[in-house]
XYZ file of C-alpha atoms in Angstrom:
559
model
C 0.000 0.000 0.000
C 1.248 3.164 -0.962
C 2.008 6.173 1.715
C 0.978 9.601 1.183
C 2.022 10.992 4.538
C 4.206 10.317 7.431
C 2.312 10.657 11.032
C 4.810 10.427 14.300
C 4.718 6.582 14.800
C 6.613 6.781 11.411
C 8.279 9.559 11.861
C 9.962 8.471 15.397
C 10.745 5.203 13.636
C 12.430 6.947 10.793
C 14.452 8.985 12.949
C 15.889 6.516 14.957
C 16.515 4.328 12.401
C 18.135 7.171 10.978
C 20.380 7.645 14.086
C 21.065 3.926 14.300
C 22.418 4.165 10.803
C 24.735 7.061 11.581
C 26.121 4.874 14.347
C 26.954 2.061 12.846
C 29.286 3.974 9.958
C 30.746 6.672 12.217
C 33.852 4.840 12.091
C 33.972 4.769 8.455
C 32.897 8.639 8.370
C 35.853 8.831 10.866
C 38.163 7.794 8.313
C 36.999 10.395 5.900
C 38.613 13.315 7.777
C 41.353 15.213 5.665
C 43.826 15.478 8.020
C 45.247 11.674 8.696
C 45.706 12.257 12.685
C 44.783 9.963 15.271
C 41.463 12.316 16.167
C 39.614 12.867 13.430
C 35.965 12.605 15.115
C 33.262 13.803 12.532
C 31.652 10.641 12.650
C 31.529 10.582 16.469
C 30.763 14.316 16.874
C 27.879 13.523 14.602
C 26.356 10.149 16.064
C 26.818 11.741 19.885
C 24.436 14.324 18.699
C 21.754 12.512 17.000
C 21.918 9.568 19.644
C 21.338 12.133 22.207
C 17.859 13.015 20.695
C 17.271 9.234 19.691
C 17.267 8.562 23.691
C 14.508 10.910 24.337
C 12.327 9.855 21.319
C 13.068 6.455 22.035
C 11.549 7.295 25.380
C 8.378 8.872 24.610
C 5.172 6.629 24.321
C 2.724 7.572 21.547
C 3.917 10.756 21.338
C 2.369 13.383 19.034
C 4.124 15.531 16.185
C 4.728 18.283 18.491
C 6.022 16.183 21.413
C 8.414 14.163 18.976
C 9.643 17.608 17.695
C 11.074 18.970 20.835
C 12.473 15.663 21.937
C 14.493 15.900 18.542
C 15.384 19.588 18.764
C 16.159 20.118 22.529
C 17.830 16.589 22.814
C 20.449 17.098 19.352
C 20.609 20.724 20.459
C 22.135 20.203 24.127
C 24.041 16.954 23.032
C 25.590 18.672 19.960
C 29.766 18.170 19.360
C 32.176 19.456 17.457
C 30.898 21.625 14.468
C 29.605 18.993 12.854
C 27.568 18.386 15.558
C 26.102 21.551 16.029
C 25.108 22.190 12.577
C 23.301 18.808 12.450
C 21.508 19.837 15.597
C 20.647 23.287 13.567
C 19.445 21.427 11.096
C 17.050 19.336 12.928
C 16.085 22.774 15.093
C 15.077 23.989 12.073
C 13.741 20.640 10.203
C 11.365 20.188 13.088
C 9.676 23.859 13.502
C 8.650 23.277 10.291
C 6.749 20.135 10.632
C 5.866 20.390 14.349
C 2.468 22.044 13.780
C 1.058 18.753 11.340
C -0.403 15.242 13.256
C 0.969 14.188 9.678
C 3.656 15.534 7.125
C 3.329 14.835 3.059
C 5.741 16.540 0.487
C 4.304 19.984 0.505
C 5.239 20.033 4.245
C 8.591 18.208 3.889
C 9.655 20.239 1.300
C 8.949 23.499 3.344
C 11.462 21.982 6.503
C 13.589 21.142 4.568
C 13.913 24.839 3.581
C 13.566 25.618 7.251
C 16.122 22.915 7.940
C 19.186 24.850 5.507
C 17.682 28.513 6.723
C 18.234 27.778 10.527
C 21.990 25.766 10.142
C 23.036 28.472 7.790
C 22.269 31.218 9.780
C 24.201 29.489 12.872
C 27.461 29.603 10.729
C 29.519 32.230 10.712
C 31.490 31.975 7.262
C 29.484 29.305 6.113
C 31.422 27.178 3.568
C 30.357 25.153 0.749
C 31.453 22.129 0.030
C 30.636 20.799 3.736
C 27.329 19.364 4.906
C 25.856 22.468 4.645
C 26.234 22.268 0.742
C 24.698 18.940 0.940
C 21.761 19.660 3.179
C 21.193 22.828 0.401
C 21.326 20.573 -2.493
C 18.322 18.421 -0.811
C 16.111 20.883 0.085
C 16.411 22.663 -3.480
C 15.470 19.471 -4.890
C 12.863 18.877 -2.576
C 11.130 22.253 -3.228
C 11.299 21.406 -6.497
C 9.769 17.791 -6.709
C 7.421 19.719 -4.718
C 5.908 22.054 -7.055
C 5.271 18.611 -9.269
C 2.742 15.451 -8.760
C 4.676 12.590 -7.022
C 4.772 9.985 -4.377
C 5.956 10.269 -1.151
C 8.105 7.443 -1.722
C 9.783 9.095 -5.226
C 10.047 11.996 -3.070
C 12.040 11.112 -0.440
C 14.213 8.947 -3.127
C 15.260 11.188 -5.415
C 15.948 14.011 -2.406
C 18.719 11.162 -1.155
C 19.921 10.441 -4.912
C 20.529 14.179 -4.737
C 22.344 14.798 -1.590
C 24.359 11.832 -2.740
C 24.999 13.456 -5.788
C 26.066 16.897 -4.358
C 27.743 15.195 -1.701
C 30.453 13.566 -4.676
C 30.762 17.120 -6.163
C 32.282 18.221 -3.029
C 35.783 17.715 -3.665
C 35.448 19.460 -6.483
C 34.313 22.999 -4.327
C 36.851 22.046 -1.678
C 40.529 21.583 -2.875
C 41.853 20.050 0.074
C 39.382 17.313 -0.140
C 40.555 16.279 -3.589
C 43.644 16.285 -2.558
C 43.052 13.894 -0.077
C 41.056 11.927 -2.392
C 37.734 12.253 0.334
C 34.108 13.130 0.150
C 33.361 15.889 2.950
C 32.773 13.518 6.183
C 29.976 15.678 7.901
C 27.815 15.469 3.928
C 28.433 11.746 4.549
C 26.918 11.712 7.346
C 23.977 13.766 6.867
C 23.155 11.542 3.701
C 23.504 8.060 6.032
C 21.078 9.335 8.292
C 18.865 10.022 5.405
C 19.532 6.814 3.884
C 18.592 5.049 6.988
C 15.201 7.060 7.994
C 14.261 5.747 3.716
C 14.941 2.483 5.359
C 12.435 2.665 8.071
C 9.887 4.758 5.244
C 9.860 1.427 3.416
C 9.160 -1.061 6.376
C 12.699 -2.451 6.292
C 13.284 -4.725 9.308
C 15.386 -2.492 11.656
C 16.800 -2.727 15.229
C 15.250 0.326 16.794
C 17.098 -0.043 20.211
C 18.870 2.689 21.431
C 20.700 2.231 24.451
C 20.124 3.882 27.461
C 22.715 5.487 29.631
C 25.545 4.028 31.025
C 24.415 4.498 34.511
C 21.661 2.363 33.528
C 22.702 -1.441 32.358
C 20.197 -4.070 31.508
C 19.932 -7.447 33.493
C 22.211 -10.373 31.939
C 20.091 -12.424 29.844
C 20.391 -15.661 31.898
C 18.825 -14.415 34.903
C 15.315 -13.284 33.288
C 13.722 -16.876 34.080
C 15.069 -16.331 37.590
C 12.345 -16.367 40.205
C 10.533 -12.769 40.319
C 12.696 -11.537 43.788
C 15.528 -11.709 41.836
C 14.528 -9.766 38.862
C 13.333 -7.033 40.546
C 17.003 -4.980 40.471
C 14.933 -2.150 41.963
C 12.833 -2.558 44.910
C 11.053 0.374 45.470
C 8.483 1.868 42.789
C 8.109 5.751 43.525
C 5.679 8.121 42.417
C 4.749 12.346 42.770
C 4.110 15.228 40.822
C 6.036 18.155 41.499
C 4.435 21.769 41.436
C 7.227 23.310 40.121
C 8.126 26.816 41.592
C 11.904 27.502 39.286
C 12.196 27.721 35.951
C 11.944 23.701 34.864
C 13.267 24.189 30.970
C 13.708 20.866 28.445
C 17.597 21.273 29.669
C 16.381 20.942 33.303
C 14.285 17.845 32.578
C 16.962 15.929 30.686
C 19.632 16.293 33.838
C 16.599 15.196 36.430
C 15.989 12.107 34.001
C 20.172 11.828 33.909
C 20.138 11.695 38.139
C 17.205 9.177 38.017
C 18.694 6.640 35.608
C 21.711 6.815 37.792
C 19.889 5.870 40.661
C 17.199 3.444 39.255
C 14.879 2.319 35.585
C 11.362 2.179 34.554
C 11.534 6.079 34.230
C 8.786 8.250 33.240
C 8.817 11.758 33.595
C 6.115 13.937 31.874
C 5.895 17.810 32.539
C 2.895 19.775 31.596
C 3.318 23.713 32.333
C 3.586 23.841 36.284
C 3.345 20.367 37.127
C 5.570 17.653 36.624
C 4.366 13.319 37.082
C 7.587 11.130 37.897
C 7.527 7.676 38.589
C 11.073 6.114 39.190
C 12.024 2.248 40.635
C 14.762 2.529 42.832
C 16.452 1.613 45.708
C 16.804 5.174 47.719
C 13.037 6.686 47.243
C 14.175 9.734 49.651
C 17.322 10.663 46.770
C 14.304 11.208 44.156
C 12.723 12.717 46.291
C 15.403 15.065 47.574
C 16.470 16.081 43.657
C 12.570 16.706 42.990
C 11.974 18.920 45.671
C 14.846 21.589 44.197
C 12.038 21.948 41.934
C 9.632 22.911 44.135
C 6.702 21.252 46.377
C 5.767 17.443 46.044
C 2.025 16.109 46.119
C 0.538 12.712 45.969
C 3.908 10.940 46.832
C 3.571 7.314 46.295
C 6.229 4.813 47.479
C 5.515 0.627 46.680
C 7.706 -1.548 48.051
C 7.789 -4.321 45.825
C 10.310 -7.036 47.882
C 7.543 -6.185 50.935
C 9.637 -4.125 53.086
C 7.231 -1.356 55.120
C 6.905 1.854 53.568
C 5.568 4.458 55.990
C 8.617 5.507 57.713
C 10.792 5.171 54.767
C 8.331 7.890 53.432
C 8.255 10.154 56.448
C 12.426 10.298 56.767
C 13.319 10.718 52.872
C 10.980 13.452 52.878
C 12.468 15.151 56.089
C 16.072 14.305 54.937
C 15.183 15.726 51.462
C 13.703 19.175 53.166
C 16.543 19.824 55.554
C 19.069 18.969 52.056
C 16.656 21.625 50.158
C 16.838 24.444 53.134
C 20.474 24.272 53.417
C 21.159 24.387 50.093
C 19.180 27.527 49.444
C 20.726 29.326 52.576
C 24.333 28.534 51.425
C 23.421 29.838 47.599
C 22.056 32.973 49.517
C 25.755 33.309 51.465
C 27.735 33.705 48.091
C 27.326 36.077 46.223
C 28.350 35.681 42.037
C 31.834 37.469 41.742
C 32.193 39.509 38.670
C 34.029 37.720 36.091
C 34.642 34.268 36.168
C 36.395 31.629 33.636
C 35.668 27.985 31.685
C 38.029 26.568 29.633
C 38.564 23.115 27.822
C 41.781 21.197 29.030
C 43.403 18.572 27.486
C 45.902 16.594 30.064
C 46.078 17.050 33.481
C 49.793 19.219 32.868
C 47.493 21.690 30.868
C 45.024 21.450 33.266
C 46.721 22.694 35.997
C 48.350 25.670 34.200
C 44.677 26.706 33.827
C 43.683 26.080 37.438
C 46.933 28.383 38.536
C 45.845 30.867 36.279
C 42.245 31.550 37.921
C 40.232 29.443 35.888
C 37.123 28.143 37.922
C 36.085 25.341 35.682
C 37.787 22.910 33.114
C 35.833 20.891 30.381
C 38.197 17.729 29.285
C 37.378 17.268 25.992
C 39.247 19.261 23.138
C 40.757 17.354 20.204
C 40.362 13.392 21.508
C 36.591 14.315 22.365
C 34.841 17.739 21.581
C 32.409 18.125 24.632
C 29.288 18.861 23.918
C 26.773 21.796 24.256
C 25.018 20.420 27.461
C 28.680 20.424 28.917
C 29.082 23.967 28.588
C 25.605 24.564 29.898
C 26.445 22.678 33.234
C 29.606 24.328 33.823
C 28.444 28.231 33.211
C 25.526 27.024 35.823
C 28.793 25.422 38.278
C 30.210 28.968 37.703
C 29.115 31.799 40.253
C 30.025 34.525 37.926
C 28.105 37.651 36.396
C 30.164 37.618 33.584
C 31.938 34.181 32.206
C 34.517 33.802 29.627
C 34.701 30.882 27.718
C 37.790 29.524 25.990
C 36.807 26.557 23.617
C 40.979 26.111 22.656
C 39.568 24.398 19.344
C 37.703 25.606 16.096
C 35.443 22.395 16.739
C 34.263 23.821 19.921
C 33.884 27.014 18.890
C 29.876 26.730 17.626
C 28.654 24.760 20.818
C 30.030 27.190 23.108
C 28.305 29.933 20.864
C 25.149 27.481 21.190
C 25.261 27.580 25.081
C 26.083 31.211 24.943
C 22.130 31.829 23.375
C 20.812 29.192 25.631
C 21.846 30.765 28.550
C 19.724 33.600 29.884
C 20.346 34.505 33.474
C 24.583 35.410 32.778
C 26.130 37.114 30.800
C 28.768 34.144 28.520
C 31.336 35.990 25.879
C 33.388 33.424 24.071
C 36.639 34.536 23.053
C 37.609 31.920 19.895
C 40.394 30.321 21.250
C 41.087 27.661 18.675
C 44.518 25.919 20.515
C 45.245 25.483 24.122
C 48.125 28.467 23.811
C 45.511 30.743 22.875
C 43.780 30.206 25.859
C 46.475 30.499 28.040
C 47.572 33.662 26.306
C 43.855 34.681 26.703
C 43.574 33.991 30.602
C 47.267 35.513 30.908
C 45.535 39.039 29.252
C 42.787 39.594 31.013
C 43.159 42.471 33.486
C 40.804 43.230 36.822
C 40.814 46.828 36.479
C 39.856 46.392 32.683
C 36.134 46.566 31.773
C 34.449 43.391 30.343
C 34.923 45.253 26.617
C 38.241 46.359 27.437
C 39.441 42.438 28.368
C 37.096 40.946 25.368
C 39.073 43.249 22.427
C 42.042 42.588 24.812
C 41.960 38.889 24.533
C 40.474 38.624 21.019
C 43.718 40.318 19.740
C 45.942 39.072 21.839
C 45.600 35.328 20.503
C 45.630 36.279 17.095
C 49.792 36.473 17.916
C 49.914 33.225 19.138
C 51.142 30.653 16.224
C 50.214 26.858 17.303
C 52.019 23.606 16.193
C 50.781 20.433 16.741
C 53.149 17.116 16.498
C 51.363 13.964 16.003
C 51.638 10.682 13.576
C 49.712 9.694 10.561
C 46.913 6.961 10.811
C 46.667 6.033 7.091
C 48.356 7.445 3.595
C 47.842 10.365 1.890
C 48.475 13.396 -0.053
C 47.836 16.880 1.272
C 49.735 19.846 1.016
C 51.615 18.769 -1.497
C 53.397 16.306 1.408
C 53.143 12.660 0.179
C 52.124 11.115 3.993
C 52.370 7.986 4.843
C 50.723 5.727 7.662
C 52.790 5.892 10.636
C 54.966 9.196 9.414
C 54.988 12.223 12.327
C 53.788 15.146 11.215
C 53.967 19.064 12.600
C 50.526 20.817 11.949
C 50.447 24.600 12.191
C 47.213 26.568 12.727
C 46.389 26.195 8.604
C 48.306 23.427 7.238
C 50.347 20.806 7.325
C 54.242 21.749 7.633
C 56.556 19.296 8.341
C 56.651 15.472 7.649
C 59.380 13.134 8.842
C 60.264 9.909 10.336
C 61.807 11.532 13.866
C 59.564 13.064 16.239
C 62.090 15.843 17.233
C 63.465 16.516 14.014
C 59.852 17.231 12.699
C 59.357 19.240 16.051
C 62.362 21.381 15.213
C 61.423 21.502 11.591
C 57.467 22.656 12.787
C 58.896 25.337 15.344
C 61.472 26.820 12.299
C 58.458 27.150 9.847
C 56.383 29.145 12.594
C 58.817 31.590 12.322
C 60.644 31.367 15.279
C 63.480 33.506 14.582
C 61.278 36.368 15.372
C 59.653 35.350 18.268
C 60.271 36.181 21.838
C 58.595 33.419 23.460
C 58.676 29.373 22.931
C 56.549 27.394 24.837
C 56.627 23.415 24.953
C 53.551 21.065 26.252
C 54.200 17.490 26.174
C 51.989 14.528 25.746
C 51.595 11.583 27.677
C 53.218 9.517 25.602
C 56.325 11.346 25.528
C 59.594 11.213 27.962
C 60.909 14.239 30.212
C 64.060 13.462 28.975
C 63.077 13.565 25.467
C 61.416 17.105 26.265
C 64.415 18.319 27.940
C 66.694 17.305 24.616
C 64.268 19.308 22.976
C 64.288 22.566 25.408
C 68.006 22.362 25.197
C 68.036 22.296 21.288
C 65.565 24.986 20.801
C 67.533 26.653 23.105
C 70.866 26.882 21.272
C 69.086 27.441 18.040
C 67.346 30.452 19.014
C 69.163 32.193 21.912
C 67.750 35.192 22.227
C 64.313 33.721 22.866
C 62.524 32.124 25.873
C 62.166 28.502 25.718
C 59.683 27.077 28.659
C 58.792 23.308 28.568
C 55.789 22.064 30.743
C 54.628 18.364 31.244
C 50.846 18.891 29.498
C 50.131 15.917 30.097
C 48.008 15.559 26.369
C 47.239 12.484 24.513
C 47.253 11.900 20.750
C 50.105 14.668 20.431
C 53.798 14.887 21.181
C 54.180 18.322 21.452
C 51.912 21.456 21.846
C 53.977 24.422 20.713
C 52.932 27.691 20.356
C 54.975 30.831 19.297
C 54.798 34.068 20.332
């Protein structure tokens, strides 16, 4: 039987089997990154993000167009890495305000978010640049606007938008050089088009595994002990129910943490919110910790606690909520005996080494993340709340981190977040090192924006597969010396390509040398390197610090 529109049974279904798809080739999409170092992540930036929105769809029961929407936009929006990441979640932002109105969607409708889709991602890129998934996503939504305009199935539809993004997607090597020259496809149009290709999937009734798999905090019973007796399935004994009359501000962001705590502390989880009122029901072992988190929310009614291995009840009620009310008072009295301080600072840290030279430097809270694992917008969202600040500076220390720390800036209403676009780890330090007390908050932003823009960053690492790139022939296992543009040094020797890097960054004319090195490299081996640096270029500062960083050597930056 033929389909002329999708309602949100389908739709769910398509999107997770979408996400599932994504997941099971981010490897692959991995692979596709130009640069042939040890990190390249597009594939995981991208699945992190959709798989954070699968988990609340997958969660919903019957859910209507509407409700299916915001699961997809506030879940990929607050679980959104790298750039990648965060334009896929811009594209479903906008993909879903356009179809969140309908109980169904056809190809008049699908055609319009599309347009919605490429409009909202777009507009969160600064210098958006085409031959990148943004190209892609554009060349599907002009086709679907115009299949649109003509007579055709649903089915055709949806076919021939893939067959275009496909299409586009081979072109871009052709807009990009430095993906011909690699001899790749862009990696973040790949992996738009798989999770088209596997929502078509889904569209046609393929047989797909729509599991997605809860959090970590929350693992499912081995399979041998599910014809146990009934005492020892239940893993939880204690099923807890109450609706919270919420007196904060209880925002989607707020309702994915609480649903975070509870899966840490129990499963069967249902949490529904509807305006000022909020239904949870939770199995778990501690009642009075759900409790205790629900009532920084506000009140609790009609609190319902089963205890289903038989154990009494009535007191267990009567303390948790006591507990939980002294916990709430004391908490509110010490928030009320600290007042924010002006300015404070986040920053992403690789390595403990690096870590620490933030922490000395006055910087309240460190993401780890950076290269090895861009965190994610939600991350920056719970550290600016950690921070008791008026004003917080944020200092991504990579170009990938750059748009969801922009993304948590908008989200965030009650403090003032500037982002200064620290795209190395020197940067940042050079930032923090800037700022000035007495300055104004404009004073220290122009400060610190112009101050990194002297900093020169190399990066020594070693090659994961063959290839050719700026104009170096690479091969797998060669050590290479990446600068803040390009590749520019190649060897077989980590120091010699060190030296080589540091030469090509100019370092005759610099004043300042500064060494971070990895885990995976010796003191001694940094100290031959201080001391050859050192004699090469004697009227500059050399400093060497253990950073502590995986994946790379050496961190150098030039100044």
């Amino acid at each position: 039987m033929e389909i002329n529109t999708i309602n949100a049974a389908l739709f769910a279904k398509m999107f997770l089997a979408g996400a599932k798809n994504l997941e099971s080739k981010k490897e692959w999409i991995n692979e596709l990154n130009v640069f042939p170092v040890p990190d390249g992540d597009t594939g995981t930036n991208m699945t992190m993000t959709i798989m954070a929105a699968a988990k609340e769809v997958a969660a919903l029961e019957d859910p209507t167009m509407e409700v299916l929407a915001k699961a997809i936009s506030s879940g990929s929006l607050r679980g959104a890495r790298g750039n990648s990441g965060v334009i896929l979640s811009q594209l479903f932002r906008g993909f879903t305000k356009g179809i969140k109105k309908y109980e169904e969607i056809d190809v008049a409708i699908l055609a319009a978010a599309f347009q919605k889709a490429v409009e909202t991602a777009y507009k969160a890129v600064m210098k958006p640049k085409e031959g990148t998934i943004l190209t892609v996503a554009k060349g599907a939504a002009d086709k679907a606007l115009e299949l649109a305009e003509n007579d055709i199935s649903l089915d055709d539809f949806l076919k021939q938008v893939i067959e275009e993004a496909d299409a586009v997607l081979a072109k871009t090597p052709e807009m990009l050089p430095v993906l011909k020259e690699a001899g790749v496809v862009d990696s973040g149009g790949q992996g738009l088009v798989q999770v088209l290709k596997g929502a078509y999937d889904a569209f046609l009734g393929k047989e797909i595994d729509y599991t997605v798999e809860p959090a970590e905090s929350t693992k499912k019973a081995p399979a041998q002990e599910k014809e146990a007796p009934a005492q020892a399935e239940i893993r939880f004994g204690y099923c807890t129910e109450f609706i919270i009359m919420l007196e904060k501000k209880y925002t989607p962001q707020t309702e994915q943490e609480f649903k975070g705590f509870l899966e840490s502390i129990g499963d069967s989880i249902v949490v529904v919110s509807d305006e000022d009122v909020v239904k949870v029901h939770v199995h778990t072992n501690d009642p009075g910790k759900a409790i205790s988190r629900a009532l920084t929310y506000g009140s609790l009614t009609r609190i319902k606690i089963d205890n289903m291995r038989e154990e009494h009840q009535g007191k267990l009620i009567k303390d948790a909520a006591k507990v939980a009310e002294q916990q709430k008072f004391e908490e509110e009295e010490r928030k009320k005996m600290v007042p924010p301080k002006p300015v404070g600072f986040i920053s992403v840290s690789i390595g403990e080494g690096i870590g620490e030279i933030f922490r000395e430097l006055g910087v309240d809270y460190l993401i780890e993340g950076g290269q090895t694992m861009n965190p994610s917008t939600e991350d920056m969202l719970r550290a600016i709340e950690e921070v008791n600040a008026e004003t917080i500076y944020i200092l991504p220390n990579n170009k990938n981190i750059i748009l969801a720390a922009n993304q948590a800036k908008l989200l965030t209403k009650d403090k003032e977040v500037i982002v200064i676009p620290t795209k190395t780890v020197p940067q940042g330090i050079t930032a923090v090192v800037t700022y000035s007390a007495e300055a104004s908050v404009e004073e220290n932003t122009e400060a610190m924006s112009e101050e990194i823009k002297n900093v020169k960053t190399g990066q020594i690492t070693y090659a994961v597969r063959d290839t050719h790139i700026d104009d170096k022939e690479i091969h797998e296992g060669d050590i290479m010396g990446i600068g803040d543009h390009e590749i520019l040094a190649v060897g077989k020797e980590i120091q010699d390509v060190t030296l080589e890097t540091i030469a090509l960054m100019d370092a005759d004319d610099a004043e300042l040398i500064t060494v971070y090195y990895g885990e995976d490299t010796k003191a001694e081996d940094a100290e031959k390197l201080e001391q050859a640096l050192t004699e090469k270029y004697p009227s500059c500062d050399v400093e060497v610090y253990a950073g502590g960083q995986p994946i790379y050597y050496y961190v150098v930056s030039v100044e």
